[in-house]
Amino acid sequence: MAARCVADWCGGARVMLKPRVRYFNSDSELPGIPEPKAFSWTEAYATGHVADAFTWLAGKRYLAWGPGLLYSPTNRLFPDNGTATPRREIAGKWMGMASYSPTPSATVSGLFADPYIQAAPGVTGSGGFGLLHAEYQSSGVRPTSAGVVAGGGGAYRPYVGGYIQHLLDDAWTIGAEFSASNGYARSSGSGPVLRENDRRWMADALVNLRYGMRSGGELGAEYIYNGYRLGQQAMQQPLLAAQPAGGAWQTRNLPLHPLPEGHYLNLQALLPNLFGDRRFGVVFRTLTGLASGGNLTFLELSFSPRDDITAFLGMTRTFGPADSPLVRSLSHGIYAAIEIYL
């Protein structure tokens, strides 16, 4: 639901509300991992312009950037970039943000936010999260976008990172992203001592190659390196290593690195015009932990009988060794959803 102020004095301010109602049922439970709420506000914010180059935003909003197919190393406020689970399932976070665009191709923004909801063993959980983000997008036949990010606060240690993606030709795009910090989160002094929170410099990174189809679809392959991977002892704790199946709800909302293992391969296909009809769409993704051999495969079908209504059916299945984090978290899952735009 959206509303816009058209009076001269309000600077084009608008309000966006995205309520979500869920029914959730599971034949298995993971201790300490809450189920999705029956009702929540996915987003609820107001935004507008102070001048042509300045934009403000206040409320609950989801933000994403970078080339990552699975997650965004530079976006620790929302590490899931919207494709690890469907974008509609990722809830925003309460924030205030200001942006400045000195030119049409460059933007600098700063925000302060409530960083997370859930507590994690061994991690302190107080304080707000601040982030500075600068992005440049070139124009022309072979455009390039690049950005730098610095952030931290609350549970999270200060970190820096950057990303770049470049269109190689009419169909192929290459991308890379990384972040680094002196420890991932702040230890509370009680609970388990996590390897990712050691006071030493660590980094995570990804590189991917995407092929854009004439139908509007995209095929992608991505390698992920995670220097913040969990140690063997922490890997045995379900709350620390769990990865809920894609599509049920956002992967994790904890002050922990979103991926417990050190190396992953992700393959995906986004096909918005299945059978040559824009009303039908498919999302297919298969994620493999290269060390454990665990695999999570996700398939989502969508159908839009009208422009303002879309129905979804999603299915998840895991394969591989029973003790791998991907398989141990959830063996299978299915969900149905409907979106109505007003």
CSV table of N, CA and C in Angstrom, one decimal, residues 48-57 97-102:
chain,number,residue,atom,x,y,z
A,48,GLY,N,11.1,11.2,1.2
A,48,GLY,CA,10.8,12.4,0.4
A,48,GLY,C,12.1,13.1,0.1
A,49,HIS,N,12.0,14.3,-0.6
A,49,HIS,CA,13.2,15.1,-1.0
A,49,HIS,C,13.2,16.4,-0.2
A,50,VAL,N,14.4,16.8,0.3
A,50,VAL,CA,14.6,18.1,0.8
A,50,VAL,C,14.9,19.1,-0.3
A,51,ALA,N,15.7,18.6,-1.2
A,51,ALA,CA,16.1,19.3,-2.5
A,51,ALA,C,16.3,18.3,-3.5
A,52,ASP,N,16.6,18.7,-4.8
A,52,ASP,CA,16.7,17.8,-5.9
A,52,ASP,C,17.8,16.7,-5.6
A,53,ALA,N,18.8,17.0,-4.9
A,53,ALA,CA,19.9,16.1,-4.7
A,53,ALA,C,19.9,15.3,-3.3
A,54,PHE,N,19.0,15.8,-2.4
A,54,PHE,CA,18.9,15.2,-1.1
A,54,PHE,C,17.6,14.4,-0.9
A,55,THR,N,17.8,13.2,-0.3
A,55,THR,CA,16.6,12.3,0.0
A,55,THR,C,16.7,11.9,1.4
A,56,TRP,N,15.5,11.8,2.1
A,56,TRP,CA,15.5,11.3,3.4
A,56,TRP,C,14.5,10.1,3.5
A,57,LEU,N,14.7,9.3,4.5
A,57,LEU,CA,13.9,8.1,4.7
A,57,LEU,C,13.8,7.8,6.2
A,97,MET,N,17.7,7.4,7.3
A,97,MET,CA,18.7,7.5,6.3
A,97,MET,C,18.6,8.8,5.5
A,98,ALA,N,19.8,9.3,5.1
A,98,ALA,CA,19.9,10.4,4.3
A,98,ALA,C,20.8,10.1,3.1
A,99,SER,N,20.4,10.6,1.9
A,99,SER,CA,21.2,10.3,0.7
A,99,SER,C,21.4,11.6,-0.1
A,100,TYR,N,22.6,11.7,-0.7
A,100,TYR,CA,23.0,12.9,-1.5
A,100,TYR,C,23.5,12.4,-2.8
A,101,SER,N,23.0,12.9,-3.9
A,101,SER,CA,23.4,12.5,-5.3
A,101,SER,C,24.0,13.8,-6.0
A,102,PRO,N,25.4,14.0,-5.9
A,102,PRO,CA,26.0,15.1,-6.5
A,102,PRO,C,25.8,15.1,-8.0
